[in-house]
Short mmCIF file of C-alpha atoms and ligand atoms in Angstrom, two decimals:
data_model
loop_
_atom_site.label_atom_id
_atom_site.label_comp_id
_atom_site.label_asym_id
_atom_site.label_seq_id
_atom_site.Cartn_x
_atom_site.Cartn_y
_atom_site.Cartn_z
CA MET A 1 -21.71 -19.37 -11.16
CA LYS A 2 -22.53 -16.06 -9.27
CA ILE A 3 -20.11 -14.87 -6.87
CA VAL A 4 -21.92 -13.35 -3.59
CA ALA A 5 -18.97 -12.84 -1.50
CA ALA A 6 -15.23 -12.38 -2.15
CA TYR A 7 -12.01 -10.79 -0.59
CA PRO A 8 -12.03 -7.39 -1.85
CA GLU A 9 -9.35 -6.92 -4.60
CA SER A 10 -8.95 -3.19 -2.87
CA LEU A 11 -7.28 -4.92 0.48
CA THR A 12 -3.96 -6.34 0.59
CA ASP A 13 -3.70 -9.60 2.32
CA LYS A 14 -1.81 -8.05 5.29
CA GLU A 15 -3.48 -8.94 8.68
CA PHE A 16 -5.10 -5.96 10.15
CA HIS A 17 -3.39 -4.60 13.53
CA TYR A 18 -6.88 -3.67 15.23
CA CYS A 19 -7.85 -4.90 18.39
CA PRO A 20 -10.25 -7.82 18.34
CA GLY A 21 -13.88 -6.25 17.71
CA CYS A 22 -12.64 -3.19 16.73
CA THR A 23 -15.07 -1.99 13.89
CA HIS A 24 -12.34 -0.24 12.09
CA GLY A 25 -11.73 -3.41 10.04
CA ILE A 26 -15.32 -3.70 9.19
CA ILE A 27 -15.04 0.03 7.67
CA HIS A 28 -11.98 -0.66 5.86
CA ARG A 29 -13.69 -3.63 4.25
CA LEU A 30 -16.59 -1.60 3.27
CA VAL A 31 -14.35 1.37 1.71
CA ALA A 32 -12.55 -1.66 -0.32
CA GLU A 33 -15.81 -3.29 -1.25
CA VAL A 34 -16.99 0.29 -2.92
CA ILE A 35 -13.77 0.69 -4.72
CA ASP A 36 -13.74 -2.55 -6.24
CA GLU A 37 -17.42 -2.23 -7.07
CA LEU A 38 -16.99 1.33 -8.57
CA GLY A 39 -14.01 -0.41 -10.87
CA VAL A 40 -11.59 2.65 -9.85
CA ARG A 41 -9.00 0.71 -7.74
CA LYS A 42 -6.03 1.71 -10.19
CA ASP A 43 -7.39 5.08 -10.20
CA THR A 44 -7.89 5.79 -6.43
CA ILE A 45 -5.41 7.48 -3.90
CA GLY A 46 -6.33 7.33 -0.27
CA VAL A 47 -4.66 9.44 2.61
CA ALA A 48 -3.99 7.82 5.81
CA PRO A 49 -4.59 9.64 9.19
CA VAL A 50 -2.58 9.58 12.56
CA GLY A 51 -4.60 7.43 14.92
CA CYS A 52 -5.43 3.45 15.05
CA ALA A 53 -5.56 3.59 11.30
CA VAL A 54 -2.46 5.19 10.57
CA LEU A 55 -1.15 1.91 8.87
CA ALA A 56 -4.49 2.10 6.37
CA TYR A 57 -1.72 2.51 3.63
CA ASP A 58 -0.71 -1.35 4.10
CA TYR A 59 -4.56 -2.38 4.21
CA PHE A 60 -5.97 -0.35 1.11
CA ASN A 61 -4.63 -2.07 -2.32
CA CYS A 62 -4.42 1.25 -4.08
CA ASP A 63 -2.21 4.25 -3.99
CA MET A 64 -1.83 5.63 -0.67
CA HIS A 65 -0.22 9.01 1.16
CA GLU A 66 0.03 9.34 4.96
CA ALA A 67 -0.72 12.73 6.07
CA SER A 68 0.33 14.21 9.33
CA HIS A 69 -2.15 14.52 12.30
CA GLY A 70 -5.54 16.22 11.15
CA ARG A 71 -4.00 17.12 7.95
CA ALA A 72 -5.25 14.50 5.42
CA PRO A 73 -8.13 16.78 3.93
CA ALA A 74 -5.38 19.37 2.94
CA VAL A 75 -3.03 16.53 1.60
CA ALA A 76 -6.04 15.04 -0.38
CA THR A 77 -6.82 18.79 -1.78
CA GLY A 78 -3.52 19.01 -3.15
CA ILE A 79 -3.73 15.45 -4.71
CA LYS A 80 -6.84 15.98 -6.24
CA ARG A 81 -6.08 19.29 -7.65
CA VAL A 82 -3.04 17.88 -9.31
CA HIS A 83 -4.41 14.46 -10.40
CA GLN A 84 -7.95 15.64 -11.23
CA ASP A 85 -8.80 12.22 -13.08
CA LYS A 86 -8.23 10.28 -9.56
CA VAL A 87 -10.73 9.29 -7.19
CA VAL A 88 -9.01 10.57 -3.90
CA PHE A 89 -10.50 9.88 -0.11
CA THR A 90 -9.36 10.34 3.12
CA TYR A 91 -9.80 7.92 6.07
CA GLN A 92 -10.00 9.82 9.39
CA GLY A 93 -10.54 8.89 13.19
CA ASP A 94 -12.46 11.72 15.58
CA GLY A 95 -9.11 12.82 17.10
CA ASP A 96 -7.61 13.52 13.90
CA LEU A 97 -10.59 15.10 11.82
CA ALA A 98 -12.72 16.50 14.86
CA SER A 99 -9.86 18.03 17.01
CA ILE A 100 -6.68 18.95 15.65
CA GLY A 101 -7.82 18.51 11.99
CA THR A 102 -11.21 20.49 12.45
CA ALA A 103 -9.82 23.39 10.46
CA GLU A 104 -8.68 21.19 7.75
CA ILE A 105 -12.14 19.53 7.40
CA VAL A 106 -14.08 22.48 7.45
CA HIS A 107 -12.15 24.59 5.10
CA ALA A 108 -11.76 21.69 2.56
CA ALA A 109 -15.52 21.12 2.84
CA ASN A 110 -16.29 24.83 2.45
CA ARG A 111 -14.22 25.19 -0.78
CA GLY A 112 -15.99 21.97 -1.97
CA GLU A 113 -13.01 20.13 -2.76
CA LEU A 114 -13.75 17.22 -5.01
CA ILE A 115 -12.76 14.50 -2.45
CA SER A 116 -14.48 11.85 -0.29
CA THR A 117 -13.97 11.53 3.62
CA VAL A 118 -14.73 8.41 5.72
CA PHE A 119 -14.96 9.98 8.99
CA VAL A 120 -14.66 7.35 11.67
CA ASN A 121 -16.18 8.37 14.90
CA ASN A 122 -15.59 6.18 18.05
CA ALA A 123 -16.08 9.29 20.67
CA ILE A 124 -12.40 8.70 22.06
CA TYR A 125 -8.82 8.86 20.94
CA GLY A 126 -8.02 5.13 20.39
CA MET A 127 -4.29 4.90 19.61
CA THR A 128 -3.02 6.98 22.48
CA GLY A 129 -4.91 5.26 25.20
CA GLY A 130 -8.40 6.28 25.35
CA GLN A 131 -8.26 10.13 26.17
CA MET A 132 -11.25 12.24 25.72
CA ALA A 133 -12.31 13.32 22.21
CA PRO A 134 -14.31 16.42 21.29
CA THR A 135 -16.84 13.46 20.17
CA THR A 136 -16.58 12.16 23.59
CA LEU A 137 -19.98 11.88 25.13
CA ASP A 138 -21.22 13.80 28.09
CA LYS A 139 -20.41 11.86 31.37
CA GLN A 140 -18.45 9.25 29.32
CA LYS A 141 -15.58 8.25 31.23
CA THR A 142 -12.10 8.38 29.51
CA THR A 143 -8.51 8.04 30.85
CA THR A 144 -8.52 11.97 30.79
CA SER A 145 -12.00 12.17 32.06
CA PRO A 146 -12.14 9.45 34.87
CA TYR A 147 -15.34 10.89 36.56
CA GLY A 148 -16.79 11.37 33.29
CA ARG A 149 -16.81 14.07 30.73
CA ASP A 150 -17.92 17.31 32.16
CA LYS A 151 -20.00 19.47 29.61
CA GLY A 152 -19.43 22.51 31.42
CA LEU A 153 -15.62 22.10 31.51
CA ALA A 154 -15.09 20.25 28.32
CA GLY A 155 -17.87 21.40 26.15
CA ASN A 156 -20.20 19.40 24.25
CA PRO A 157 -19.80 16.41 21.82
CA ILE A 158 -19.11 17.85 18.61
CA LYS A 159 -21.52 17.10 15.51
CA ILE A 160 -19.29 17.30 12.58
CA SER A 161 -21.78 16.24 10.13
CA GLU A 162 -24.48 18.48 11.25
CA MET A 163 -21.70 21.39 11.18
CA LEU A 164 -20.48 20.53 7.61
CA ALA A 165 -23.78 20.19 6.23
CA VAL A 166 -24.97 23.83 6.59
CA LEU A 167 -21.76 24.93 4.20
CA ASP A 168 -22.29 25.39 0.64
CA GLY A 169 -19.31 23.20 -0.81
CA PRO A 170 -20.42 19.84 0.41
CA ALA A 171 -22.43 17.74 -1.67
CA TYR A 172 -23.07 14.77 0.04
CA ILE A 173 -22.79 14.31 4.14
CA ALA A 174 -24.25 11.34 5.98
CA ARG A 175 -24.03 9.66 9.37
CA VAL A 176 -24.06 6.02 9.37
CA SER A 177 -23.26 3.21 11.94
CA VAL A 178 -21.79 -0.43 12.03
CA HIS A 179 -23.23 -1.86 14.99
CA ASP A 180 -25.07 -4.40 13.56
CA PRO A 181 -25.54 -6.21 9.84
CA LYS A 182 -28.32 -3.92 9.05
CA HIS A 183 -26.61 -0.78 9.72
CA ILE A 184 -23.32 -2.04 8.29
CA ARG A 185 -25.21 -2.72 4.61
CA GLN A 186 -26.61 1.28 4.99
CA ALA A 187 -22.97 2.17 5.84
CA LYS A 188 -21.67 0.82 2.65
CA LYS A 189 -24.19 2.62 0.54
CA ALA A 190 -23.45 5.73 2.18
CA ILE A 191 -19.70 5.25 1.43
CA GLN A 192 -20.65 4.25 -2.18
CA LYS A 193 -22.42 7.75 -2.62
CA ALA A 194 -19.82 9.78 -1.42
CA PHE A 195 -17.45 8.20 -4.07
CA GLN A 196 -20.15 8.27 -6.48
CA VAL A 197 -20.55 12.10 -6.19
CA GLN A 198 -16.74 12.77 -6.65
CA LEU A 199 -17.06 10.75 -9.79
CA GLU A 200 -19.75 12.91 -10.96
CA GLY A 201 -17.97 16.14 -10.18
CA LYS A 202 -20.52 17.12 -7.55
CA GLY A 203 -18.64 18.23 -4.59
CA PHE A 204 -16.99 17.30 -1.39
CA ALA A 205 -18.61 14.47 0.66
CA THR A 206 -18.22 13.09 3.92
CA VAL A 207 -19.55 10.05 5.82
CA GLU A 208 -19.08 9.90 9.48
CA VAL A 209 -19.43 6.23 10.50
CA LEU A 210 -19.92 5.60 14.26
CA SER A 211 -17.46 2.91 15.42
CA SER A 212 -16.64 1.25 18.49
CA CYS A 213 -13.47 0.96 20.58
CA PRO A 214 -13.87 -2.03 22.81
CA THR A 215 -10.46 -1.37 24.16
CA ASN A 216 -10.41 1.79 25.44
CA TRP A 217 -14.27 1.84 26.40
CA GLY A 218 -13.14 -1.23 28.70
CA MET A 219 -16.04 -3.50 27.33
CA SER A 220 -15.99 -6.69 25.32
CA PRO A 221 -16.43 -6.29 21.38
CA VAL A 222 -20.16 -7.19 21.78
CA GLN A 223 -20.91 -4.97 25.04
CA ALA A 224 -19.31 -1.96 22.93
CA LEU A 225 -21.44 -2.71 19.91
CA LYS A 226 -24.65 -2.46 22.17
CA TRP A 227 -23.24 0.65 24.22
CA LEU A 228 -22.92 2.35 20.68
CA ALA A 229 -26.31 1.73 19.88
CA GLU A 230 -27.84 2.55 23.33
CA ASN A 231 -25.59 5.55 23.72
CA MET A 232 -24.05 7.08 20.71
CA LEU A 233 -27.34 6.94 18.47
CA ASP A 234 -29.02 9.43 20.45
CA VAL A 235 -26.04 12.26 20.49
CA TYR A 236 -25.39 11.28 16.95
CA PRO A 237 -28.47 10.76 15.21
CA LEU A 238 -28.14 8.72 11.60
CA GLY A 239 -29.25 10.03 8.56
CA VAL A 240 -28.36 12.10 5.40
CA PHE A 241 -27.90 15.65 6.15
CA LYS A 242 -27.28 17.06 2.82
CA GLU A 243 -27.55 15.77 -0.87
CA VAL A 244 -27.15 17.83 -3.59
CA ASP A 245 -29.00 16.39 -7.01
C1 TPP B 1 0.76 16.66 16.09
C2 TPP B 1 0.13 15.37 16.87
N1 TPP B 1 -0.29 15.64 18.16
C3 TPP B 1 -0.97 14.41 18.63
C4 TPP B 1 -0.27 13.20 18.50
C5 TPP B 1 -0.93 12.10 19.12
N2 TPP B 1 -1.94 11.26 18.59
C6 TPP B 1 -1.87 10.28 17.72
S1 TPP B 1 -3.05 9.41 17.34
C7 TPP B 1 -4.02 10.78 18.33
C8 TPP B 1 -5.76 10.41 18.33
C9 TPP B 1 -6.40 9.62 17.57
O1 TPP B 1 -7.41 9.30 17.60
P1 TPP B 1 -8.60 9.31 16.53
O2 TPP B 1 -8.30 10.21 15.47
O3 TPP B 1 -9.83 9.35 17.19
O4 TPP B 1 -8.31 7.68 16.02
P2 TPP B 1 -8.35 6.49 16.61
O5 TPP B 1 -7.26 6.17 17.13
O6 TPP B 1 -9.43 6.45 17.61
O7 TPP B 1 -8.84 5.63 15.49
C10 TPP B 1 -3.45 11.65 18.95
C11 TPP B 1 -3.78 12.60 19.83
C12 TPP B 1 0.40 13.10 17.13
N3 TPP B 1 0.61 12.04 16.81
N4 TPP B 1 0.73 14.38 16.26
S1 SF4 B 2 -7.50 1.16 20.43
FE1 SF4 B 2 -9.81 1.29 19.92
S2 SF4 B 2 -9.75 2.20 17.79
FE2 SF4 B 2 -7.73 1.44 18.22
S3 SF4 B 2 -7.66 -0.71 17.12
FE3 SF4 B 2 -7.95 -0.76 19.47
S4 SF4 B 2 -10.44 -1.05 19.57
FE4 SF4 B 2 -9.60 -0.13 17.78
#
Protein backbone atom coordinates (compact mmCIF):
# COMPACT_ATOMS: atom_id res chain seq x y z
CA MET A 1 0.00 0.00 0.00
CA LYS A 2 1.31 3.44 -0.93
CA ILE A 3 1.32 5.94 1.93
CA VAL A 4 0.08 9.31 0.64
CA ALA A 5 0.09 11.27 3.91
CA ALA A 6 1.80 10.65 7.21
CA TYR A 7 2.96 12.66 10.20
CA PRO A 8 6.47 13.93 9.36
CA GLU A 9 9.31 12.28 11.24
CA SER A 10 11.02 15.67 11.29
CA LEU A 11 8.33 17.10 13.59
CA THR A 12 8.21 16.13 17.26
CA ASP A 13 4.82 15.23 18.73
CA LYS A 14 4.76 18.45 20.78
CA GLU A 15 1.62 20.51 20.23
CA PHE A 16 2.27 23.88 18.54
CA HIS A 17 1.68 26.95 20.72
CA TYR A 18 0.69 29.05 17.68
CA CYS A 19 -2.66 30.87 17.64
CA PRO A 20 -5.55 29.14 15.85
CA GLY A 21 -5.21 29.71 12.10
CA CYS A 22 -1.62 30.94 12.26
CA THR A 23 0.27 29.75 9.20
CA HIS A 24 3.54 29.23 11.08
CA GLY A 25 2.24 25.69 11.69
CA ILE A 26 1.76 25.02 7.98
CA ILE A 27 5.26 26.29 7.22
CA HIS A 28 6.76 24.11 9.96
CA ARG A 29 5.06 21.11 8.42
CA LEU A 30 6.38 21.95 4.95
CA VAL A 31 9.94 22.27 6.23
CA ALA A 32 9.60 18.96 8.09
CA GLU A 33 8.22 17.17 5.02
CA VAL A 34 11.09 18.49 2.91
CA ILE A 35 13.68 17.29 5.45
CA ASP A 36 11.98 13.88 5.52
CA GLU A 37 11.79 13.58 1.75
CA LEU A 38 15.43 14.56 1.30
CA GLY A 39 16.35 11.95 3.92
CA VAL A 40 18.58 14.39 5.81
CA ARG A 41 16.89 14.57 9.23
CA LYS A 42 19.86 13.16 11.13
CA ASP A 43 22.22 15.54 9.33
CA THR A 44 20.16 18.71 9.69
CA ILE A 45 20.79 21.56 12.11
CA GLY A 46 18.13 24.27 12.32
CA VAL A 47 18.54 27.71 13.86
CA ALA A 48 15.45 29.12 15.60
CA PRO A 49 14.69 32.85 15.75
CA VAL A 50 13.26 35.21 18.32
CA GLY A 51 9.60 35.82 17.52
CA CYS A 52 6.56 33.58 17.62
CA ALA A 53 8.71 30.74 16.25
CA VAL A 54 11.14 31.03 19.17
CA LEU A 55 10.15 27.54 20.30
CA ALA A 56 10.81 25.98 16.87
CA TYR A 57 13.53 23.92 18.56
CA ASP A 58 10.76 22.06 20.38
CA TYR A 59 8.94 21.23 17.15
CA PHE A 60 11.60 20.23 14.63
CA ASN A 61 12.87 16.74 15.27
CA CYS A 62 16.45 17.47 14.23
CA ASP A 63 19.34 19.21 15.93
CA MET A 64 18.35 22.80 16.70
CA HIS A 65 20.10 25.88 17.98
CA GLU A 66 18.54 29.10 19.31
CA ALA A 67 19.92 32.43 18.09
CA SER A 68 19.41 35.84 19.60
CA HIS A 69 17.09 38.21 17.75
CA GLY A 70 18.10 38.54 14.08
CA ARG A 71 21.37 36.70 14.44
CA ALA A 72 20.33 33.33 13.00
CA PRO A 73 22.26 33.75 9.71
CA ALA A 74 25.45 34.55 11.64
CA VAL A 75 24.94 31.57 13.95
CA ALA A 76 24.12 29.34 10.97
CA THR A 77 27.27 30.56 9.21
CA GLY A 78 29.40 29.39 12.13
CA ILE A 79 27.63 26.05 12.38
CA LYS A 80 27.91 25.34 8.64
CA ARG A 81 31.55 26.33 8.41
CA VAL A 82 32.41 23.95 11.23
CA HIS A 83 30.03 21.17 10.14
CA GLN A 84 30.29 21.31 6.38
CA ASP A 85 28.65 17.92 6.03
CA LYS A 86 25.43 19.10 7.72
CA VAL A 87 22.35 20.73 6.22
CA VAL A 88 21.89 24.04 8.04
CA PHE A 89 18.76 26.14 7.89
CA THR A 90 17.38 29.19 9.65
CA TYR A 91 13.70 29.87 10.31
CA GLN A 92 13.02 33.57 10.83
CA GLY A 93 10.16 36.06 10.97
CA ASP A 94 10.19 39.48 9.32
CA GLY A 95 10.84 41.33 12.58
CA ASP A 96 13.79 39.02 13.12
CA LEU A 97 15.21 38.91 9.57
CA ALA A 98 14.07 42.18 8.00
CA SER A 99 14.48 44.52 10.97
CA ILE A 100 17.02 43.83 13.70
CA GLY A 101 18.69 41.13 11.58
CA THR A 102 18.91 42.88 8.20
CA ALA A 103 22.69 43.11 8.33
CA GLU A 104 23.10 39.43 9.16
CA ILE A 105 20.93 38.16 6.30
CA VAL A 106 22.39 40.55 3.72
CA HIS A 107 25.97 39.67 4.55
CA ALA A 108 25.35 35.92 4.84
CA ALA A 109 23.67 36.08 1.42
CA ASN A 110 26.44 38.21 -0.03
CA ARG A 111 29.10 35.81 1.25
CA GLY A 112 27.20 32.98 -0.38
CA GLU A 113 27.09 30.97 2.83
CA LEU A 114 25.88 27.43 2.21
CA ILE A 115 22.77 27.80 4.35
CA SER A 116 19.04 27.84 3.61
CA THR A 117 16.71 30.39 5.14
CA VAL A 118 12.96 30.12 5.58
CA PHE A 119 11.78 33.70 5.96
CA VAL A 120 8.22 34.02 7.31
CA ASN A 121 6.80 37.39 6.31
CA ASN A 122 3.54 38.16 8.11
CA ALA A 123 3.96 41.94 7.83
CA ILE A 124 3.95 42.48 11.60
CA TYR A 125 5.74 41.74 14.88
CA GLY A 126 3.56 38.87 16.08
CA MET A 127 5.11 37.77 19.35
CA THR A 128 5.37 41.19 20.95
CA GLY A 129 1.81 42.34 20.27
CA GLY A 130 1.43 43.43 16.67
CA GLN A 131 3.80 46.36 16.25
CA MET A 132 4.69 47.74 12.81
CA ALA A 133 7.50 45.86 11.07
CA PRO A 134 9.60 47.05 8.13
CA THR A 135 7.40 44.72 6.06
CA THR A 136 4.11 46.26 7.22
CA LEU A 137 2.09 47.48 4.23
CA ASP A 138 1.52 51.18 3.59
CA LYS A 139 -1.64 52.24 5.47
CA GLN A 140 -1.76 48.94 7.41
CA LYS A 141 -2.95 49.44 10.99
CA THR A 142 -0.80 47.99 13.73
CA THR A 143 -0.50 48.77 17.43
CA THR A 144 2.28 51.28 16.67
CA SER A 145 0.58 52.65 13.54
CA PRO A 146 -3.04 52.89 14.73
CA TYR A 147 -3.95 55.26 11.89
CA GLY A 148 -2.17 53.09 9.33
CA ARG A 149 1.48 53.04 8.30
CA ASP A 150 2.56 56.31 6.78
CA LYS A 151 5.32 55.52 4.31
CA GLY A 152 6.40 59.17 4.40
CA LEU A 153 7.30 58.70 8.07
CA ALA A 154 8.01 54.98 8.37
CA GLY A 155 9.38 54.15 4.93
CA ASN A 156 8.21 51.65 2.39
CA PRO A 157 7.55 47.94 3.00
CA ILE A 158 10.94 46.31 2.58
CA LYS A 159 11.31 43.77 -0.23
CA ILE A 160 13.91 41.37 1.06
CA SER A 161 13.75 38.84 -1.78
CA GLU A 162 14.30 41.51 -4.42
CA MET A 163 17.17 42.94 -2.34
CA LEU A 164 18.94 39.61 -1.88
CA ALA A 165 18.50 38.63 -5.51
CA VAL A 166 20.82 41.38 -6.76
CA LEU A 167 23.72 40.02 -4.68
CA ASP A 168 26.26 37.61 -6.16
CA GLY A 169 26.21 35.09 -3.27
CA PRO A 170 22.69 33.64 -3.43
CA ALA A 171 21.95 30.57 -5.56
CA TYR A 172 18.19 30.58 -5.02
CA ILE A 173 15.79 33.31 -3.90
CA ALA A 174 12.03 32.85 -4.14
CA ARG A 175 8.86 34.26 -2.64
CA VAL A 176 5.87 32.00 -2.04
CA SER A 177 2.65 32.10 -0.03
CA VAL A 178 0.59 29.69 2.05
CA HIS A 179 -2.86 31.27 1.75
CA ASP A 180 -4.45 28.34 -0.13
CA PRO A 181 -3.65 24.69 -0.96
CA LYS A 182 -2.28 25.43 -4.43
CA HIS A 183 0.16 27.97 -3.05
CA ILE A 184 1.06 25.69 -0.14
CA ARG A 185 2.14 23.04 -2.66
CA GLN A 186 4.23 25.62 -4.53
CA ALA A 187 5.74 26.79 -1.22
CA LYS A 188 6.87 23.26 -0.44
CA LYS A 189 8.60 22.96 -3.81
CA ALA A 190 10.47 26.21 -3.18
CA ILE A 191 11.57 25.11 0.30
CA GLN A 192 12.72 21.81 -1.19
CA LYS A 193 14.73 23.70 -3.81
CA ALA A 194 16.32 25.88 -1.11
CA PHE A 195 17.55 22.77 0.69
CA GLN A 196 18.57 21.10 -2.56
CA VAL A 197 20.85 23.94 -3.68
CA GLN A 198 22.63 23.67 -0.32
CA LEU A 199 23.05 19.91 -0.75
CA GLU A 200 24.49 20.55 -4.22
CA GLY A 201 26.88 23.16 -2.81
CA LYS A 202 25.55 25.91 -5.06
CA GLY A 203 25.23 28.72 -2.54
CA PHE A 204 22.94 30.62 -0.23
CA ALA A 205 19.16 30.18 -0.51
CA THR A 206 16.17 32.01 0.92
CA VAL A 207 12.48 31.28 0.56
CA GLU A 208 10.27 34.14 1.69
CA VAL A 209 6.89 32.76 2.72
CA LEU A 210 3.95 35.16 2.94
CA SER A 211 2.16 34.18 6.12
CA SER A 212 -0.82 35.29 8.20
CA CYS A 213 -1.13 36.62 11.74
CA PRO A 214 -4.88 36.52 12.42
CA THR A 215 -4.41 37.53 16.07
CA ASN A 216 -2.53 40.76 15.46
CA TRP A 217 -4.25 41.58 12.19
CA GLY A 218 -7.50 41.42 14.21
CA MET A 219 -9.14 38.94 11.85
CA SER A 220 -10.51 35.43 11.82
CA PRO A 221 -8.15 32.84 10.29
CA VAL A 222 -10.23 32.76 7.08
CA GLN A 223 -10.39 36.56 6.82
CA ALA A 224 -6.64 36.71 7.36
CA LEU A 225 -5.91 34.36 4.44
CA LYS A 226 -8.22 36.45 2.23
CA TRP A 227 -6.54 39.68 3.38
CA LEU A 228 -3.13 38.20 2.59
CA ALA A 229 -4.22 37.27 -0.94
CA GLU A 230 -5.91 40.60 -1.59
CA ASN A 231 -3.28 42.90 -0.08
CA MET A 232 0.12 41.27 0.31
CA LEU A 233 0.51 39.71 -3.14
CA ASP A 234 0.47 43.10 -4.89
CA VAL A 235 3.21 44.47 -2.65
CA TYR A 236 5.15 41.22 -2.44
CA PRO A 237 4.80 39.49 -5.82
CA LEU A 238 5.45 35.76 -5.83
CA GLY A 239 8.12 34.18 -7.96
CA VAL A 240 11.69 33.05 -8.29
CA PHE A 241 13.97 36.08 -8.12
CA LYS A 242 17.25 34.27 -8.58
CA GLU A 243 18.20 30.72 -9.53
CA VAL A 244 21.73 29.66 -10.38
CA ASP A 245 22.12 26.53 -12.53
C1 LIG B 1 17.36 42.28 21.09
C2 LIG B 1 15.86 42.18 21.13
N1 LIG B 1 15.12 43.22 20.71
C3 LIG B 1 13.77 43.13 20.73
C4 LIG B 1 13.16 42.01 21.18
C5 LIG B 1 11.66 41.95 21.20
N2 LIG B 1 11.10 41.11 20.17
C6 LIG B 1 10.84 39.81 20.38
S1 LIG B 1 10.13 39.07 19.06
C7 LIG B 1 10.15 40.52 18.18
C8 LIG B 1 9.59 40.60 16.79
C9 LIG B 1 9.07 39.33 16.26
O1 LIG B 1 8.47 39.51 15.03
P1 LIG B 1 8.76 38.57 13.81
O2 LIG B 1 10.21 38.29 13.67
O3 LIG B 1 8.10 39.18 12.62
O4 LIG B 1 8.11 37.19 14.17
P2 LIG B 1 6.59 36.78 14.46
O5 LIG B 1 6.46 36.88 15.95
O6 LIG B 1 5.70 37.73 13.72
O7 LIG B 1 6.51 35.40 13.96
C10 LIG B 1 10.72 41.55 18.93
C11 LIG B 1 10.87 42.93 18.45
C12 LIG B 1 13.97 40.94 21.62
N3 LIG B 1 13.45 39.78 22.05
N4 LIG B 1 15.32 41.05 21.58
S1 LIG C 1 0.70 36.21 17.21
FE1 LIG C 1 0.42 35.99 14.99
S2 LIG C 1 2.33 35.05 14.19
FE2 LIG C 1 2.25 34.75 16.41
S3 LIG C 1 1.34 32.72 16.73
FE3 LIG C 1 -0.31 34.24 16.87
S4 LIG C 1 -1.15 34.39 14.79
FE4 LIG C 1 0.87 33.40 14.65
